[in-house]
Amino acid sequence: MKRMLTGLQPSGKLTIANYIGGIKPMILNQGKYDSFLFIPDLHTITVPQDATILKHNIKNAIAIYLACGIDPQKNTIYLQSDNLYHANLSWILECNTSMGQLSRMTQYKDKIQRGKPAVCGLFTYPVLMAADILLYSADIVPTGADQKQHLELARDLAINFNNKYGKTFVIPEPYIPEIGAKIMDLQNPEIKMSKSAENPKGVIYLTDDEQTVLKKIKSAVTDSEAVVKYDVENKPGISNLITIYSCLSGLSVKDIEQKFGNENYGVFKTEVAKLISQTLTPIQQKYEIYKNDENMIKDILQKGLDVTNNIAKEKYNEVKQKVGLGLHFD
Ligand code: TRP
């Protein structure tokens, strides 16, 4: 069975775009892959965090993924900082990464431009990400489009290492769900829906209640044509609502155009809001239960650590030996 691996940041507020593009593909693939899902909390501290809030966010992140339907029986769920081999392998990879390679990373440049402190960890972030992937010989790595460049670096580092020291790492394949990358802001359908958006009116959070969802969808920017038709260029707002409806219902764009083609936007928007709330309400109910079950969360993470520690140790020791570290006589 091929191994699929991804890291989901413990952000305080996930959006419907994170659900459609990140979490749902993992759920649809459960059982089809040997699936590894972890919280990259070491990556999270590359930008300043409040320790109390971070701790809270990590726990809540596990609870929300479980509430969305990530099955702990079918996924190995773990916390990056629990497993010491990630940072260790990252160090060895850093010693095989050039400043030039990292200087080209656009996410680093963007974050600095947006005022994040230029700490070394933020600069070497992509190398730690490569370690996350290469330690477990992951075949497929689903992520958002913004991580594509980091995945390419992980592939380059693996290829270079294999060339220098002999076959050690599996070269991972990126998997970027097309649809998820395309959920747009409701108020400005030219930009991606983002949890850090300036205007929360354009963003549906997984914790939004029915009334809030209805209000946000009703005030979503559309056009004056009043025809429910998919046309990203001329009707980006309506196309975005069609995409959301399609992802949540499983209906094709054509089916949706047929179903709502003659309705006015008000009717269509009400149906989109209804479907979103039907999706979110059971997630919110489960989340309220799971987030208070600390023992269950701890058990899941312990089990994940036990599984991943063994795999990571073996790969790390192989790497260590190849580069000539330590004195192992076995
Ligand atoms: N950097 C990724 C993000 O912000 C999270 C991440 C860390 C990750 N390590 C990973 C994703 C390894 C995939 C594989 O989305």
Coordinates of C-alpha atoms and ligand atoms in Angstrom, one line a residue, residues 5-9 38-41 43 80 86 107 111 125-126 128-133 138 140-144 146-147 150-151 195, ligand 1:
L5 CA 1.5 11.9 4.4
T6 CA 0.5 15.4 5.2
G7 CA 0.9 18.0 7.9
L8 CA -2.0 20.3 8.9
Q9 CA -1.1 23.4 10.8
F38 CA 0.5 15.1 11.7
I39 CA 0.4 18.5 13.4
P40 CA 3.6 20.4 12.3
D41 CA 3.9 22.3 15.5
H43 CA 6.7 24.7 11.8
Q80 CA 5.7 16.5 15.0
H86 CA 12.3 15.2 12.5
Q107 CA 6.8 31.8 1.1
K111 CA 6.3 36.2 5.2
Y125 CA 11.3 25.7 7.4
P126 CA 11.3 23.9 4.0
L128 CA 12.2 20.5 8.2
M129 CA 9.3 19.9 5.9
A130 CA 11.5 17.7 3.7
A131 CA 12.6 15.8 6.8
D132 CA 8.9 15.2 7.7
I133 CA 8.3 13.6 4.4
A138 CA 6.0 9.0 1.8
I140 CA 2.2 11.0 -2.0
V141 CA 1.9 14.3 -0.2
P142 CA -1.3 16.3 -0.5
T143 CA -1.0 20.0 0.2
G144 CA -2.3 23.4 -0.8
D146 CA 1.2 27.3 -1.8
Q147 CA 3.4 24.4 -0.7
H150 CA 8.5 23.3 -0.7
L151 CA 7.6 19.9 -2.1
K195 CA -8.1 32.2 7.4
Ligands
TRP1 N1 4.0 23.6 5.5 C1 2.8 22.9 5.4 C2 1.6 23.9 5.4 O1 1.7 25.0 6.0 C3 2.6 22.0 6.6 C4 3.6 20.9 6.6 C5 4.7 20.7 7.4 C6 3.6 19.8 5.7 N2 5.3 19.6 7.1 C7 4.7 19.0 6.1 C8 2.7 19.4 4.7 C9 5.0 17.8 5.3 C10 3.0 18.2 4.0 C11 4.1 17.4 4.3 O2 0.6 23.6 4.8

